[in-house]
Coordinates of C-alpha atoms in Angstrom, one line a residue:
M28 CA -0.3 0.1 0.0
S29 CA 2.7 2.8 0.7
Q30 CA 4.6 2.0 -2.6
W31 CA 1.4 2.6 -4.3
L32 CA 0.5 5.9 -2.1
S33 CA 4.4 6.7 -3.1
R34 CA 3.4 6.4 -6.7
V35 CA 0.6 8.4 -6.6
S36 CA 2.2 11.0 -4.8
S37 CA 4.9 11.3 -6.9
W38 CA 2.5 11.5 -10.2
L39 CA 0.4 14.4 -8.2
W40 CA 4.1 16.1 -7.7
S41 CA 5.0 15.8 -11.1
L42 CA 1.4 16.8 -12.5
G43 CA 1.4 20.0 -10.0
I44 CA 4.2 20.9 -11.1
A45 CA 3.6 20.8 -14.8
F46 CA 0.8 22.9 -14.0
V47 CA 2.6 25.8 -12.2
L48 CA 5.1 26.0 -15.4
S49 CA 1.8 26.0 -18.1
L50 CA 0.4 29.0 -16.2
L51 CA 3.7 30.3 -15.6
I52 CA 4.8 30.1 -19.5
S53 CA 0.9 31.3 -20.5
T54 CA 1.0 34.1 -18.0
F55 CA 4.2 36.1 -19.2
I56 CA 5.7 34.0 -22.1
I57 CA 3.8 32.5 -24.7
Q58 CA 0.1 31.6 -25.0
P59 CA -1.8 30.2 -27.9
T60 CA -5.3 31.9 -28.5
K61 CA -8.0 31.7 -31.4
V62 CA -9.2 35.1 -33.4
L63 CA -13.2 35.4 -33.4
G64 CA -14.3 37.7 -35.9
Q65 CA -13.6 39.4 -39.3
S66 CA -12.3 42.2 -38.3
M67 CA -8.4 41.1 -39.0
E68 CA -9.3 39.6 -42.3
P69 CA -7.5 39.1 -44.9
T70 CA -4.5 38.6 -42.6
L71 CA -6.2 36.4 -39.9
R72 CA -9.8 34.8 -40.3
D73 CA -12.2 34.1 -38.1
H74 CA -11.3 31.1 -36.2
S75 CA -7.8 31.2 -36.9
R76 CA -5.4 29.6 -33.9
I77 CA -2.0 31.7 -33.6
L78 CA 0.4 32.7 -30.3
I79 CA 0.7 35.6 -28.4
A80 CA 4.4 36.6 -27.5
K81 CA 3.4 37.9 -23.9
W82 CA 7.2 38.8 -22.8
G83 CA 6.7 42.3 -24.5
H84 CA 3.8 42.8 -22.1
S85 CA 5.2 41.2 -18.7
L86 CA 8.2 43.9 -19.9
G87 CA 5.9 47.0 -20.5
E88 CA 7.2 47.3 -24.0
T89 CA 5.6 49.3 -27.0
P90 CA 4.5 47.0 -29.7
K91 CA 5.8 48.8 -33.1
Y92 CA 3.9 49.8 -35.6
G93 CA 2.1 47.2 -37.7
D94 CA 2.5 44.9 -34.8
I95 CA -0.6 42.6 -34.7
V96 CA -1.5 43.0 -30.5
I97 CA -4.0 41.3 -28.0
I98 CA -5.6 43.6 -26.4
D99 CA -7.9 43.6 -23.2
S100 CA -10.6 46.0 -24.3
R101 CA -12.1 47.0 -21.1
I102 CA -10.0 50.2 -21.2
D103 CA -11.8 51.9 -18.2
R104 CA -10.3 49.6 -15.5
K105 CA -7.0 49.0 -14.5
R106 CA -5.4 45.4 -15.0
G107 CA -3.4 43.6 -12.8
L108 CA -1.8 40.8 -12.2
H109 CA -4.5 39.0 -11.5
D110 CA -5.8 39.6 -15.0
D111 CA -3.2 37.7 -16.3
L112 CA -3.6 34.6 -14.1
L113 CA -7.4 34.4 -15.1
E114 CA -6.5 34.9 -18.8
Y115 CA -5.2 31.3 -18.0
P116 CA -6.6 29.1 -21.0
L117 CA -7.6 26.3 -18.3
F118 CA -9.2 29.3 -15.9
Q119 CA -11.6 30.4 -18.7
W120 CA -12.7 27.4 -19.9
M121 CA -13.3 26.3 -16.2
S122 CA -15.5 29.7 -16.0
G123 CA -16.9 29.6 -19.3
A124 CA -15.5 32.9 -19.9
S125 CA -15.4 33.9 -23.3
G126 CA -12.8 36.4 -24.5
R127 CA -15.0 37.3 -27.6
D128 CA -16.4 40.8 -26.4
I129 CA -13.1 41.6 -24.2
F130 CA -10.0 40.7 -26.1
W131 CA -9.6 42.1 -29.4
V132 CA -6.9 41.6 -32.2
K133 CA -5.3 44.4 -34.0
R134 CA -2.7 46.3 -36.0
V135 CA -0.8 49.2 -34.3
V136 CA -0.9 52.2 -36.5
G137 CA 0.0 55.0 -33.7
K138 CA 1.9 55.3 -30.6
A139 CA 2.0 58.0 -28.4
G140 CA 2.3 61.5 -29.3
D141 CA 1.1 60.8 -33.3
V142 CA -1.0 63.0 -34.7
L143 CA -3.4 60.4 -36.7
E144 CA -5.8 61.5 -39.1
I145 CA -8.7 59.7 -41.3
R146 CA -9.8 61.3 -44.2
N147 CA -10.3 60.5 -48.1
N148 CA -10.4 56.6 -46.6
Q149 CA -7.0 56.8 -45.7
V150 CA -5.5 57.0 -42.5
Y151 CA -2.4 59.4 -42.1
R152 CA 0.1 59.2 -39.3
N153 CA 1.8 62.4 -38.8
G154 CA 0.8 64.0 -42.2
E155 CA 2.0 60.9 -44.2
P156 CA -0.3 58.6 -45.7
L157 CA -0.1 55.1 -44.1
D158 CA 1.0 52.3 -46.7
E159 CA -1.6 49.4 -45.6
P160 CA -1.2 46.6 -48.4
Y161 CA -2.4 44.3 -45.7
L162 CA -5.8 45.7 -46.0
K163 CA -8.8 43.9 -46.9
E164 CA -11.0 46.6 -48.8
K165 CA -10.6 50.2 -49.3
M166 CA -11.8 52.1 -45.9
T167 CA -15.3 54.2 -45.8
T168 CA -15.0 57.1 -43.9
S169 CA -17.4 60.0 -43.7
G170 CA -15.9 63.3 -42.9
I171 CA -12.1 64.1 -40.8
Q172 CA -11.2 62.6 -38.1
I173 CA -8.3 63.9 -36.2
I174 CA -6.4 62.3 -33.2
T175 CA -3.5 62.7 -30.7
V176 CA -2.7 59.0 -29.3
P177 CA -2.0 60.6 -25.1
D178 CA 1.4 59.4 -23.7
G179 CA 1.4 55.6 -22.5
C180 CA -1.3 54.2 -25.3
I181 CA -1.2 53.5 -28.7
Y182 CA -4.1 53.7 -31.4
V183 CA -5.1 50.2 -32.9
M184 CA -7.1 49.3 -36.1
G185 CA -8.1 45.9 -37.8
D186 CA -7.3 45.3 -41.3
N187 CA -11.0 44.8 -42.3
R188 CA -11.4 48.8 -41.6
N189 CA -14.9 48.8 -42.6
H190 CA -16.0 45.6 -40.3
S191 CA -13.6 46.7 -37.1
K192 CA -14.4 48.2 -33.9
D193 CA -11.1 49.2 -33.0
S194 CA -9.9 52.6 -31.5
R195 CA -12.0 54.7 -33.5
F196 CA -15.1 52.9 -31.5
L197 CA -12.7 52.3 -28.3
G198 CA -10.2 55.2 -28.0
A199 CA -6.7 55.0 -27.3
V200 CA -5.2 52.1 -25.5
P201 CA -3.3 52.2 -22.8
I202 CA 0.0 50.0 -23.0
G203 CA -0.8 48.1 -20.4
H204 CA -3.7 46.8 -21.7
V205 CA -1.9 45.3 -24.3
I206 CA -1.8 41.6 -23.4
G207 CA 0.9 40.4 -25.8
K208 CA 1.6 40.6 -29.7
K209 CA 1.3 37.6 -33.0
L210 CA 4.2 35.9 -33.2

């Protein structure tokens, strides 16, 4: 009987270590996720699976122009370590939570201090039109929007501009709400 308990104990110890390691890796280094929706077409399709590099988020790095990032759209509240831990896929599955309405996959078009102008179906950054060969179709706009990206924030848009809920709807995204970037 004692040999059997020793084996069970050894297995439980190994499973516990594996769980803690996977939690740490998924929270701070790399995590798989699924794209939900058509806002990033044609670059990413609905239900595509991607890997997120999270070490930049863990280190507070600012993404580069053109990076595809995953953001927490709940920008009206401060994010903390508990948010990172609760995003662990097993915890989401156990709680029945879906990131569909919370986590958005978008492209960085502006960083702190940039002046973005959306006019004539085009995005301009600091007076220069953006070259965006990845767009699904020509963006349709009405009127002119001018946005200055605040300090500590980025401005994000989907590649399917005519069917994307992004910073035009949400506003500038605080760096702390950038969960990671697509590998």
